[in-house]
């Protein structure tokens, strides 16, 4: 955990120093908005007159205090800009993850159980399509079809302008309608990947001796599949869910930008566009740390559902 | 090899995918001969013309022929895909081979490095790098390659871990063949099949990444055409010109789908365990 955290900071620090020549010069040259004052601040922020390892240690100290400097664009503190975006992205990703789980696992389990059935074949086609589909293109198609042509769902933002005049319930519906298309885009790849994965995991389990034993002793098929099969098949699926966290967060750059949702992905995109370095570098670290936390949660979940791993040292 | 041919023969969809891949390659190579118009010629009298006889896929907001831009775009997408994957395979193979062969401390340090790289969502890392360096087709290839080698490294490491225990490697060690020669001449050739499969899937992934980057405005810059940046004008004209969104995206989709299908068929034929289970 700690070495990985340190590694994340080393890589981010390296990226900052990739710029040929003096990073301050390059950066301010690209960003005309950067005033002489900002230039000085940036020099101070990176402490460029110091030797490299001192620069790194200083940067690390500031990172531990969540001090990433100030944005070039509006001179606000980077951490404040990021903080207000985190809840939006996190809740959309949590919703997406739940939807992925709810759809992918039954699809995968059922395809494995009824292997080579019509259902299995159709889902296999969809899985491949979901894998290969450029998500931003899917977003455009959904926008054209459901937004422009049919007018069912709004295609940009998180809420309508009239939201102030709505009752609580109407607001909820309004936000939900805004979320339908972005969440559909965010979940497509995940559902495809995870259902494929749970299918092969289930296939593997169904071939095991204990499943044959369970069937041989006359247990009902439902018990065999759900109690003996599913629990064992789910173990590796949880690991994959943890590994898919970076992909989900990475996807938010794309769907938040397209649907103009004011989350972290959109902030990252607009900051990159404006060459707002302090924000970009601050977010790079924070995103990696969030991903690490996601993996940690997946590990803990794994420990909770795997009877072979006991948490808290109790022995059976 | 026989399994591969057999598998393709039994699977018409993959055979078609293979055919599409070859067709795309030919299109990319002979783009200047095939394209009906220049990809960059502006025609102000034919701005945003819908698909028709003169322009089968319509024109964009500057009156440029979309089909011709897509044909030249195939060059960009495919070359980025191939070069980026080539870079990723080289780095991944080297790191995976060293980690798997030497084991111990070297292994744990290298694999920890892989873990660290994997905590950065690729698109974030790529964007952070491309805004610092100059953006052109070469740097895009390098950046996509540099952020895509981790899976290959894990794969190669696993192969090396198992192959290095085999008798012929032990024998080579016993007669005093040096480590580098064992790695490259004795073990690596036996580990190449899964790497090849990973490369085919990798090309699909790299094409997707490049198109997403170009779409966001951080990849191939207009006027040079790429499937991704045609889609940017598709988004800008989403209310009036559906063809700008539909066709380039379809091209990306069909290309990645074809590579994924071929990759799947190759994997099935190379992995005897999977051969029974599917």
PDB file of N, CA and C in Angstrom, chain B residues 77-174:
ATOM      1  N   UNK B  77      -5.208   5.592 -37.961  1.00  0.00           N
ATOM      2  CA  UNK B  77      -5.640   4.663 -36.914  1.00  0.00           C
ATOM      3  C   UNK B  77      -4.798   3.396 -36.912  1.00  0.00           C
ATOM      4  N   UNK B  78      -4.611   2.819 -38.100  1.00  0.00           N
ATOM      5  CA  UNK B  78      -3.885   1.552 -38.159  1.00  0.00           C
ATOM      6  C   UNK B  78      -2.420   1.737 -37.791  1.00  0.00           C
ATOM      7  N   UNK B  79      -1.790   2.809 -38.292  1.00  0.00           N
ATOM      8  CA  UNK B  79      -0.369   2.948 -37.971  1.00  0.00           C
ATOM      9  C   UNK B  79      -0.186   3.232 -36.494  1.00  0.00           C
ATOM     10  N   UNK B  80      -1.066   4.056 -35.911  1.00  0.00           N
ATOM     11  CA  UNK B  80      -0.965   4.275 -34.461  1.00  0.00           C
ATOM     12  C   UNK B  80      -1.158   2.954 -33.730  1.00  0.00           C
ATOM     13  N   UNK B  81      -2.174   2.182 -34.142  1.00  0.00           N
ATOM     14  CA  UNK B  81      -2.424   0.896 -33.498  1.00  0.00           C
ATOM     15  C   UNK B  81      -1.206  -0.003 -33.535  1.00  0.00           C
ATOM     16  N   UNK B  82      -0.619  -0.164 -34.713  1.00  0.00           N
ATOM     17  CA  UNK B  82       0.504  -1.094 -34.855  1.00  0.00           C
ATOM     18  C   UNK B  82       1.747  -0.618 -34.104  1.00  0.00           C
ATOM     19  N   UNK B  83       2.110   0.649 -34.300  1.00  0.00           N
ATOM     20  CA  UNK B  83       3.341   1.124 -33.656  1.00  0.00           C
ATOM     21  C   UNK B  83       3.198   1.143 -32.138  1.00  0.00           C
ATOM     22  N   UNK B  84       2.052   1.648 -31.653  1.00  0.00           N
ATOM     23  CA  UNK B  84       1.856   1.712 -30.200  1.00  0.00           C
ATOM     24  C   UNK B  84       1.937   0.318 -29.598  1.00  0.00           C
ATOM     25  N   UNK B  85       1.279  -0.647 -30.236  1.00  0.00           N
ATOM     26  CA  UNK B  85       1.310  -2.003 -29.709  1.00  0.00           C
ATOM     27  C   UNK B  85       2.733  -2.574 -29.790  1.00  0.00           C
ATOM     28  N   UNK B  86       3.438  -2.255 -30.871  1.00  0.00           N
ATOM     29  CA  UNK B  86       4.828  -2.700 -30.979  1.00  0.00           C
ATOM     30  C   UNK B  86       5.661  -2.218 -29.800  1.00  0.00           C
ATOM     31  N   UNK B  87       5.494  -0.948 -29.464  1.00  0.00           N
ATOM     32  CA  UNK B  87       6.240  -0.396 -28.327  1.00  0.00           C
ATOM     33  C   UNK B  87       5.827  -1.097 -27.034  1.00  0.00           C
ATOM     34  N   UNK B  88       4.502  -1.235 -26.854  1.00  0.00           N
ATOM     35  CA  UNK B  88       4.002  -1.863 -25.628  1.00  0.00           C
ATOM     36  C   UNK B  88       4.526  -3.294 -25.501  1.00  0.00           C
ATOM     37  N   UNK B  89       4.537  -4.024 -26.606  1.00  0.00           N
ATOM     38  CA  UNK B  89       4.983  -5.416 -26.571  1.00  0.00           C
ATOM     39  C   UNK B  89       6.468  -5.477 -26.208  1.00  0.00           C
ATOM     40  N   UNK B  90       7.268  -4.574 -26.798  1.00  0.00           N
ATOM     41  CA  UNK B  90       8.699  -4.605 -26.501  1.00  0.00           C
ATOM     42  C   UNK B  90       8.969  -4.351 -25.018  1.00  0.00           C
ATOM     43  N   UNK B  91       8.357  -3.276 -24.492  1.00  0.00           N
ATOM     44  CA  UNK B  91       8.584  -2.955 -23.075  1.00  0.00           C
ATOM     45  C   UNK B  91       8.040  -4.076 -22.192  1.00  0.00           C
ATOM     46  N   UNK B  92       6.800  -4.496 -22.480  1.00  0.00           N
ATOM     47  CA  UNK B  92       6.165  -5.510 -21.644  1.00  0.00           C
ATOM     48  C   UNK B  92       6.937  -6.814 -21.650  1.00  0.00           C
ATOM     49  N   UNK B  93       7.401  -7.225 -22.830  1.00  0.00           N
ATOM     50  CA  UNK B  93       8.142  -8.480 -22.926  1.00  0.00           C
ATOM     51  C   UNK B  93       9.448  -8.388 -22.144  1.00  0.00           C
ATOM     52  N   UNK B  94      10.152  -7.271 -22.307  1.00  0.00           N
ATOM     53  CA  UNK B  94      11.430  -7.116 -21.620  1.00  0.00           C
ATOM     54  C   UNK B  94      11.234  -7.167 -20.100  1.00  0.00           C
ATOM     55  N   UNK B  95      10.298  -6.371 -19.595  1.00  0.00           N
ATOM     56  CA  UNK B  95      10.085  -6.319 -18.151  1.00  0.00           C
ATOM     57  C   UNK B  95       9.560  -7.651 -17.632  1.00  0.00           C
ATOM     58  N   UNK B  96       8.585  -8.228 -18.357  1.00  0.00           N
ATOM     59  CA  UNK B  96       8.032  -9.507 -17.924  1.00  0.00           C
ATOM     60  C   UNK B  96       9.080 -10.607 -17.931  1.00  0.00           C
ATOM     61  N   UNK B  97       9.932 -10.610 -18.963  1.00  0.00           N
ATOM     62  CA  UNK B  97      10.953 -11.651 -19.074  1.00  0.00           C
ATOM     63  C   UNK B  97      11.963 -11.545 -17.945  1.00  0.00           C
ATOM     64  N   UNK B  98      12.440 -10.345 -17.698  1.00  0.00           N
ATOM     65  CA  UNK B  98      13.424 -10.152 -16.631  1.00  0.00           C
ATOM     66  C   UNK B  98      12.826 -10.531 -15.279  1.00  0.00           C
ATOM     67  N   UNK B  99      11.580 -10.055 -15.027  1.00  0.00           N
ATOM     68  CA  UNK B  99      10.937 -10.342 -13.744  1.00  0.00           C
ATOM     69  C   UNK B  99      10.730 -11.846 -13.570  1.00  0.00           C
ATOM     70  N   UNK B 100      10.212 -12.497 -14.600  1.00  0.00           N
ATOM     71  CA  UNK B 100       9.907 -13.920 -14.490  1.00  0.00           C
ATOM     72  C   UNK B 100      11.161 -14.769 -14.408  1.00  0.00           C
ATOM     73  N   UNK B 101      12.185 -14.398 -15.154  1.00  0.00           N
ATOM     74  CA  UNK B 101      13.383 -15.233 -15.200  1.00  0.00           C
ATOM     75  C   UNK B 101      14.206 -15.104 -13.924  1.00  0.00           C
ATOM     76  N   UNK B 102      14.458 -13.862 -13.503  1.00  0.00           N
ATOM     77  CA  UNK B 102      15.326 -13.689 -12.343  1.00  0.00           C
ATOM     78  C   UNK B 102      14.597 -13.881 -11.018  1.00  0.00           C
ATOM     79  N   UNK B 103      13.282 -13.552 -10.994  1.00  0.00           N
ATOM     80  CA  UNK B 103      12.506 -13.743  -9.781  1.00  0.00           C
ATOM     81  C   UNK B 103      13.029 -12.896  -8.626  1.00  0.00           C
ATOM     82  N   UNK B 104      12.645 -13.287  -7.407  1.00  0.00           N
ATOM     83  CA  UNK B 104      13.164 -12.638  -6.202  1.00  0.00           C
ATOM     84  C   UNK B 104      12.910 -11.147  -6.142  1.00  0.00           C
ATOM     85  N   UNK B 105      13.937 -10.416  -5.714  1.00  0.00           N
ATOM     86  CA  UNK B 105      13.813  -8.974  -5.508  1.00  0.00           C
ATOM     87  C   UNK B 105      13.477  -8.246  -6.798  1.00  0.00           C
ATOM     88  N   UNK B 106      14.221  -8.590  -7.866  1.00  0.00           N
ATOM     89  CA  UNK B 106      13.993  -7.923  -9.152  1.00  0.00           C
ATOM     90  C   UNK B 106      12.531  -8.069  -9.559  1.00  0.00           C
ATOM     91  N   UNK B 107      12.028  -9.299  -9.407  1.00  0.00           N
ATOM     92  CA  UNK B 107      10.652  -9.593  -9.758  1.00  0.00           C
ATOM     93  C   UNK B 107       9.697  -8.721  -8.958  1.00  0.00           C
ATOM     94  N   UNK B 108       9.903  -8.663  -7.616  1.00  0.00           N
ATOM     95  CA  UNK B 108       8.914  -7.930  -6.826  1.00  0.00           C
ATOM     96  C   UNK B 108       8.986  -6.432  -7.107  1.00  0.00           C
ATOM     97  N   UNK B 109      10.197  -5.919  -7.362  1.00  0.00           N
ATOM     98  CA  UNK B 109      10.285  -4.492  -7.685  1.00  0.00           C
ATOM     99  C   UNK B 109       9.571  -4.193  -9.005  1.00  0.00           C
ATOM    100  N   UNK B 110       9.848  -5.007 -10.026  1.00  0.00           N
ATOM    101  CA  UNK B 110       9.247  -4.753 -11.332  1.00  0.00           C
ATOM    102  C   UNK B 110       7.724  -4.898 -11.293  1.00  0.00           C
ATOM    103  N   UNK B 111       7.255  -5.921 -10.589  1.00  0.00           N
ATOM    104  CA  UNK B 111       5.805  -6.133 -10.552  1.00  0.00           C
ATOM    105  C   UNK B 111       5.118  -5.052  -9.731  1.00  0.00           C
ATOM    106  N   UNK B 112       5.808  -4.537  -8.714  1.00  0.00           N
ATOM    107  CA  UNK B 112       5.254  -3.424  -7.967  1.00  0.00           C
ATOM    108  C   UNK B 112       5.098  -2.212  -8.888  1.00  0.00           C
ATOM    109  N   UNK B 113       6.105  -2.030  -9.743  1.00  0.00           N
ATOM    110  CA  UNK B 113       6.043  -0.938 -10.717  1.00  0.00           C
ATOM    111  C   UNK B 113       4.818  -1.105 -11.629  1.00  0.00           C
ATOM    112  N   UNK B 114       4.577  -2.353 -12.049  1.00  0.00           N
ATOM    113  CA  UNK B 114       3.391  -2.619 -12.867  1.00  0.00           C
ATOM    114  C   UNK B 114       2.117  -2.244 -12.107  1.00  0.00           C
ATOM    115  N   UNK B 115       2.043  -2.647 -10.819  1.00  0.00           N
ATOM    116  CA  UNK B 115       0.872  -2.304 -10.006  1.00  0.00           C
ATOM    117  C   UNK B 115       0.660  -0.800  -9.952  1.00  0.00           C
ATOM    118  N   UNK B 116       1.775  -0.069  -9.775  1.00  0.00           N
ATOM    119  CA  UNK B 116       1.671   1.388  -9.672  1.00  0.00           C
ATOM    120  C   UNK B 116       1.134   1.978 -10.971  1.00  0.00           C
ATOM    121  N   UNK B 117       1.695   1.515 -12.093  1.00  0.00           N
ATOM    122  CA  UNK B 117       1.223   2.033 -13.378  1.00  0.00           C
ATOM    123  C   UNK B 117      -0.261   1.746 -13.571  1.00  0.00           C
ATOM    124  N   UNK B 118      -0.713   0.605 -13.052  1.00  0.00           N
ATOM    125  CA  UNK B 118      -2.110   0.221 -13.260  1.00  0.00           C
ATOM    126  C   UNK B 118      -3.086   1.037 -12.419  1.00  0.00           C
ATOM    127  N   UNK B 119      -2.586   1.745 -11.387  1.00  0.00           N
ATOM    128  CA  UNK B 119      -3.531   2.546 -10.600  1.00  0.00           C
ATOM    129  C   UNK B 119      -3.884   3.850 -11.310  1.00  0.00           C
ATOM    130  N   UNK B 120      -3.106   4.235 -12.335  1.00  0.00           N
ATOM    131  CA  UNK B 120      -3.478   5.439 -13.075  1.00  0.00           C
ATOM    132  C   UNK B 120      -4.438   5.051 -14.184  1.00  0.00           C
ATOM    133  N   UNK B 121      -5.659   5.619 -14.190  1.00  0.00           N
ATOM    134  CA  UNK B 121      -6.506   5.371 -15.347  1.00  0.00           C
ATOM    135  C   UNK B 121      -5.772   5.879 -16.589  1.00  0.00           C
ATOM    136  N   UNK B 122      -5.652   4.999 -17.603  1.00  0.00           N
ATOM    137  CA  UNK B 122      -4.806   5.302 -18.756  1.00  0.00           C
ATOM    138  C   UNK B 122      -5.070   6.679 -19.351  1.00  0.00           C
ATOM    139  N   UNK B 123      -6.349   7.013 -19.519  1.00  0.00           N
ATOM    140  CA  UNK B 123      -6.656   8.253 -20.223  1.00  0.00           C
ATOM    141  C   UNK B 123      -6.148   9.475 -19.437  1.00  0.00           C
ATOM    142  N   UNK B 124      -6.181   9.390 -18.088  1.00  0.00           N
ATOM    143  CA  UNK B 124      -5.664  10.493 -17.269  1.00  0.00           C
ATOM    144  C   UNK B 124      -4.162  10.656 -17.478  1.00  0.00           C
ATOM    145  N   UNK B 125      -3.458   9.527 -17.430  1.00  0.00           N
ATOM    146  CA  UNK B 125      -2.009   9.570 -17.585  1.00  0.00           C
ATOM    147  C   UNK B 125      -1.642  10.115 -18.967  1.00  0.00           C
ATOM    148  N   UNK B 126      -2.339   9.614 -19.987  1.00  0.00           N
ATOM    149  CA  UNK B 126      -2.026  10.058 -21.343  1.00  0.00           C
ATOM    150  C   UNK B 126      -2.273  11.554 -21.507  1.00  0.00           C
ATOM    151  N   UNK B 127      -3.409  12.030 -20.994  1.00  0.00           N
ATOM    152  CA  UNK B 127      -3.708  13.464 -21.127  1.00  0.00           C
ATOM    153  C   UNK B 127      -2.652  14.305 -20.425  1.00  0.00           C
ATOM    154  N   UNK B 128      -2.226  13.864 -19.230  1.00  0.00           N
ATOM    155  CA  UNK B 128      -1.216  14.631 -18.494  1.00  0.00           C
ATOM    156  C   UNK B 128       0.072  14.732 -19.295  1.00  0.00           C
ATOM    157  N   UNK B 129       0.414  13.666 -20.010  1.00  0.00           N
ATOM    158  CA  UNK B 129       1.664  13.683 -20.770  1.00  0.00           C
ATOM    159  C   UNK B 129       1.510  14.473 -22.070  1.00  0.00           C
ATOM    160  N   UNK B 130       0.401  14.275 -22.794  1.00  0.00           N
ATOM    161  CA  UNK B 130       0.301  14.932 -24.100  1.00  0.00           C
ATOM    162  C   UNK B 130       0.167  16.447 -24.007  1.00  0.00           C
ATOM    163  N   UNK B 131      -0.273  16.969 -22.846  1.00  0.00           N
ATOM    164  CA  UNK B 131      -0.343  18.425 -22.790  1.00  0.00           C
ATOM    165  C   UNK B 131       1.043  19.029 -22.546  1.00  0.00           C
ATOM    166  N   UNK B 132       2.002  18.224 -22.152  1.00  0.00           N
ATOM    167  CA  UNK B 132       3.353  18.749 -21.940  1.00  0.00           C
ATOM    168  C   UNK B 132       4.162  18.662 -23.226  1.00  0.00           C
ATOM    169  N   UNK B 133       4.069  17.497 -23.897  1.00  0.00           N
ATOM    170  CA  UNK B 133       4.877  17.316 -25.094  1.00  0.00           C
ATOM    171  C   UNK B 133       4.133  17.826 -26.322  1.00  0.00           C
ATOM    172  N   UNK B 134       4.842  17.879 -27.420  1.00  0.00           N
ATOM    173  CA  UNK B 134       4.226  18.292 -28.671  1.00  0.00           C
ATOM    174  C   UNK B 134       3.307  17.168 -29.150  1.00  0.00           C
ATOM    175  N   UNK B 135       2.101  17.527 -29.608  1.00  0.00           N
ATOM    176  CA  UNK B 135       1.177  16.486 -30.050  1.00  0.00           C
ATOM    177  C   UNK B 135       1.290  16.253 -31.544  1.00  0.00           C
ATOM    178  N   UNK B 136       1.783  15.101 -31.926  1.00  0.00           N
ATOM    179  CA  UNK B 136       1.682  14.703 -33.322  1.00  0.00           C
ATOM    180  C   UNK B 136       1.570  13.189 -33.356  1.00  0.00           C
ATOM    181  N   UNK B 137       1.457  12.634 -34.548  1.00  0.00           N
ATOM    182  CA  UNK B 137       1.165  11.200 -34.638  1.00  0.00           C
ATOM    183  C   UNK B 137       2.237  10.362 -33.945  1.00  0.00           C
ATOM    184  N   UNK B 138       3.505  10.808 -34.001  1.00  0.00           N
ATOM    185  CA  UNK B 138       4.582  10.004 -33.409  1.00  0.00           C
ATOM    186  C   UNK B 138       4.504  10.005 -31.896  1.00  0.00           C
ATOM    187  N   UNK B 139       4.301  11.205 -31.310  1.00  0.00           N
ATOM    188  CA  UNK B 139       4.246  11.234 -29.849  1.00  0.00           C
ATOM    189  C   UNK B 139       3.021  10.480 -29.342  1.00  0.00           C
ATOM    190  N   UNK B 140       1.903  10.544 -30.092  1.00  0.00           N
ATOM    191  CA  UNK B 140       0.706   9.816 -29.675  1.00  0.00           C
ATOM    192  C   UNK B 140       0.988   8.310 -29.636  1.00  0.00           C
ATOM    193  N   UNK B 141       1.682   7.829 -30.679  1.00  0.00           N
ATOM    194  CA  UNK B 141       2.036   6.403 -30.713  1.00  0.00           C
ATOM    195  C   UNK B 141       2.859   6.030 -29.480  1.00  0.00           C
ATOM    196  N   UNK B 142       3.892   6.835 -29.205  1.00  0.00           N
ATOM    197  CA  UNK B 142       4.790   6.525 -28.089  1.00  0.00           C
ATOM    198  C   UNK B 142       4.032   6.545 -26.767  1.00  0.00           C
ATOM    199  N   UNK B 143       3.202   7.591 -26.576  1.00  0.00           N
ATOM    200  CA  UNK B 143       2.505   7.707 -25.297  1.00  0.00           C
ATOM    201  C   UNK B 143       1.541   6.534 -25.099  1.00  0.00           C
ATOM    202  N   UNK B 144       0.795   6.164 -26.135  1.00  0.00           N
ATOM    203  CA  UNK B 144      -0.131   5.030 -25.995  1.00  0.00           C
ATOM    204  C   UNK B 144       0.669   3.751 -25.706  1.00  0.00           C
ATOM    205  N   UNK B 145       1.813   3.588 -26.379  1.00  0.00           N
ATOM    206  CA  UNK B 145       2.643   2.415 -26.120  1.00  0.00           C
ATOM    207  C   UNK B 145       3.175   2.391 -24.700  1.00  0.00           C
ATOM    208  N   UNK B 146       3.630   3.558 -24.226  1.00  0.00           N
ATOM    209  CA  UNK B 146       4.225   3.623 -22.887  1.00  0.00           C
ATOM    210  C   UNK B 146       3.215   3.371 -21.776  1.00  0.00           C
ATOM    211  N   UNK B 147       1.914   3.564 -22.076  1.00  0.00           N
ATOM    212  CA  UNK B 147       0.929   3.354 -21.025  1.00  0.00           C
ATOM    213  C   UNK B 147       0.176   2.039 -21.214  1.00  0.00           C
ATOM    214  N   UNK B 148       0.616   1.205 -22.177  1.00  0.00           N
ATOM    215  CA  UNK B 148      -0.167   0.010 -22.458  1.00  0.00           C
ATOM    216  C   UNK B 148       0.577  -1.313 -22.337  1.00  0.00           C
ATOM    217  N   UNK B 149       1.756  -1.305 -21.676  1.00  0.00           N
ATOM    218  CA  UNK B 149       2.578  -2.514 -21.679  1.00  0.00           C
ATOM    219  C   UNK B 149       2.347  -3.419 -20.480  1.00  0.00           C
ATOM    220  N   UNK B 150       1.551  -2.973 -19.501  1.00  0.00           N
ATOM    221  CA  UNK B 150       1.515  -3.676 -18.218  1.00  0.00           C
ATOM    222  C   UNK B 150       0.935  -5.085 -18.313  1.00  0.00           C
ATOM    223  N   UNK B 151      -0.149  -5.209 -19.102  1.00  0.00           N
ATOM    224  CA  UNK B 151      -0.753  -6.541 -19.233  1.00  0.00           C
ATOM    225  C   UNK B 151       0.214  -7.512 -19.900  1.00  0.00           C
ATOM    226  N   UNK B 152       0.940  -7.019 -20.913  1.00  0.00           N
ATOM    227  CA  UNK B 152       1.912  -7.871 -21.598  1.00  0.00           C
ATOM    228  C   UNK B 152       2.988  -8.324 -20.613  1.00  0.00           C
ATOM    229  N   UNK B 153       3.435  -7.405 -19.765  1.00  0.00           N
ATOM    230  CA  UNK B 153       4.479  -7.754 -18.796  1.00  0.00           C
ATOM    231  C   UNK B 153       4.016  -8.879 -17.885  1.00  0.00           C
ATOM    232  N   UNK B 154       2.772  -8.778 -17.395  1.00  0.00           N
ATOM    233  CA  UNK B 154       2.243  -9.819 -16.508  1.00  0.00           C
ATOM    234  C   UNK B 154       2.170 -11.173 -17.213  1.00  0.00           C
ATOM    235  N   UNK B 155       1.703 -11.091 -18.471  1.00  0.00           N
ATOM    236  CA  UNK B 155       1.542 -12.304 -19.273  1.00  0.00           C
ATOM    237  C   UNK B 155       2.887 -12.996 -19.492  1.00  0.00           C
ATOM    238  N   UNK B 156       3.874 -12.206 -19.939  1.00  0.00           N
ATOM    239  CA  UNK B 156       5.186 -12.769 -20.240  1.00  0.00           C
ATOM    240  C   UNK B 156       5.833 -13.315 -18.964  1.00  0.00           C
ATOM    241  N   UNK B 157       5.654 -12.588 -17.864  1.00  0.00           N
ATOM    242  CA  UNK B 157       6.221 -13.052 -16.595  1.00  0.00           C
ATOM    243  C   UNK B 157       5.662 -14.430 -16.241  1.00  0.00           C
ATOM    244  N   UNK B 158       4.337 -14.573 -16.363  1.00  0.00           N
ATOM    245  CA  UNK B 158       3.720 -15.860 -16.022  1.00  0.00           C
ATOM    246  C   UNK B 158       4.272 -16.972 -16.913  1.00  0.00           C
ATOM    247  N   UNK B 159       4.427 -16.687 -18.209  1.00  0.00           N
ATOM    248  CA  UNK B 159       4.992 -17.693 -19.119  1.00  0.00           C
ATOM    249  C   UNK B 159       6.401 -18.074 -18.685  1.00  0.00           C
ATOM    250  N   UNK B 160       7.208 -17.052 -18.375  1.00  0.00           N
ATOM    251  CA  UNK B 160       8.601 -17.305 -17.992  1.00  0.00           C
ATOM    252  C   UNK B 160       8.682 -18.114 -16.710  1.00  0.00           C
ATOM    253  N   UNK B 161       7.796 -17.806 -15.756  1.00  0.00           N
ATOM    254  CA  UNK B 161       7.812 -18.530 -14.487  1.00  0.00           C
ATOM    255  C   UNK B 161       7.637 -20.017 -14.727  1.00  0.00           C
ATOM    256  N   UNK B 162       6.748 -20.369 -15.660  1.00  0.00           N
ATOM    257  CA  UNK B 162       6.521 -21.800 -15.846  1.00  0.00           C
ATOM    258  C   UNK B 162       7.576 -22.415 -16.772  1.00  0.00           C
ATOM    259  N   UNK B 163       7.977 -21.686 -17.812  1.00  0.00           N
ATOM    260  CA  UNK B 163       8.916 -22.291 -18.776  1.00  0.00           C
ATOM    261  C   UNK B 163      10.307 -22.476 -18.167  1.00  0.00           C
ATOM    262  N   UNK B 164      10.703 -21.547 -17.273  1.00  0.00           N
ATOM    263  CA  UNK B 164      12.082 -21.631 -16.772  1.00  0.00           C
ATOM    264  C   UNK B 164      12.314 -22.881 -15.923  1.00  0.00           C
ATOM    265  N   UNK B 165      11.233 -23.535 -15.479  1.00  0.00           N
ATOM    266  CA  UNK B 165      11.390 -24.755 -14.699  1.00  0.00           C
ATOM    267  C   UNK B 165      11.535 -25.996 -15.581  1.00  0.00           C
ATOM    268  N   UNK B 166      11.307 -25.832 -16.880  1.00  0.00           N
ATOM    269  CA  UNK B 166      11.312 -27.008 -17.754  1.00  0.00           C
ATOM    270  C   UNK B 166      12.721 -27.532 -17.978  1.00  0.00           C
ATOM    271  N   UNK B 167      12.813 -28.801 -18.379  1.00  0.00           N
ATOM    272  CA  UNK B 167      14.124 -29.460 -18.469  1.00  0.00           C
ATOM    273  C   UNK B 167      15.077 -28.776 -19.426  1.00  0.00           C
ATOM    274  N   UNK B 168      14.568 -28.338 -20.592  1.00  0.00           N
ATOM    275  CA  UNK B 168      15.511 -27.802 -21.569  1.00  0.00           C
ATOM    276  C   UNK B 168      16.180 -26.527 -21.076  1.00  0.00           C
ATOM    277  N   UNK B 169      15.450 -25.783 -20.224  1.00  0.00           N
ATOM    278  CA  UNK B 169      16.067 -24.575 -19.655  1.00  0.00           C
ATOM    279  C   UNK B 169      17.095 -24.972 -18.593  1.00  0.00           C
ATOM    280  N   UNK B 170      16.703 -25.946 -17.770  1.00  0.00           N
ATOM    281  CA  UNK B 170      17.641 -26.444 -16.755  1.00  0.00           C
ATOM    282  C   UNK B 170      18.902 -26.987 -17.425  1.00  0.00           C
ATOM    283  N   UNK B 171      18.695 -27.688 -18.530  1.00  0.00           N
ATOM    284  CA  UNK B 171      19.828 -28.252 -19.251  1.00  0.00           C
ATOM    285  C   UNK B 171      20.735 -27.149 -19.786  1.00  0.00           C
ATOM    286  N   UNK B 172      20.111 -26.123 -20.370  1.00  0.00           N
ATOM    287  CA  UNK B 172      20.892 -25.005 -20.903  1.00  0.00           C
ATOM    288  C   UNK B 172      21.701 -24.350 -19.798  1.00  0.00           C
ATOM    289  N   UNK B 173      21.059 -24.188 -18.626  1.00  0.00           N
ATOM    290  CA  UNK B 173      21.764 -23.601 -17.483  1.00  0.00           C
ATOM    291  C   UNK B 173      22.930 -24.477 -17.068  1.00  0.00           C
ATOM    292  N   UNK B 174      22.664 -25.773 -17.037  1.00  0.00           N
ATOM    293  CA  UNK B 174      23.679 -26.718 -16.558  1.00  0.00           C
ATOM    294  C   UNK B 174      24.923 -26.703 -17.437  1.00  0.00           C
TER     295      UNK B 174
END
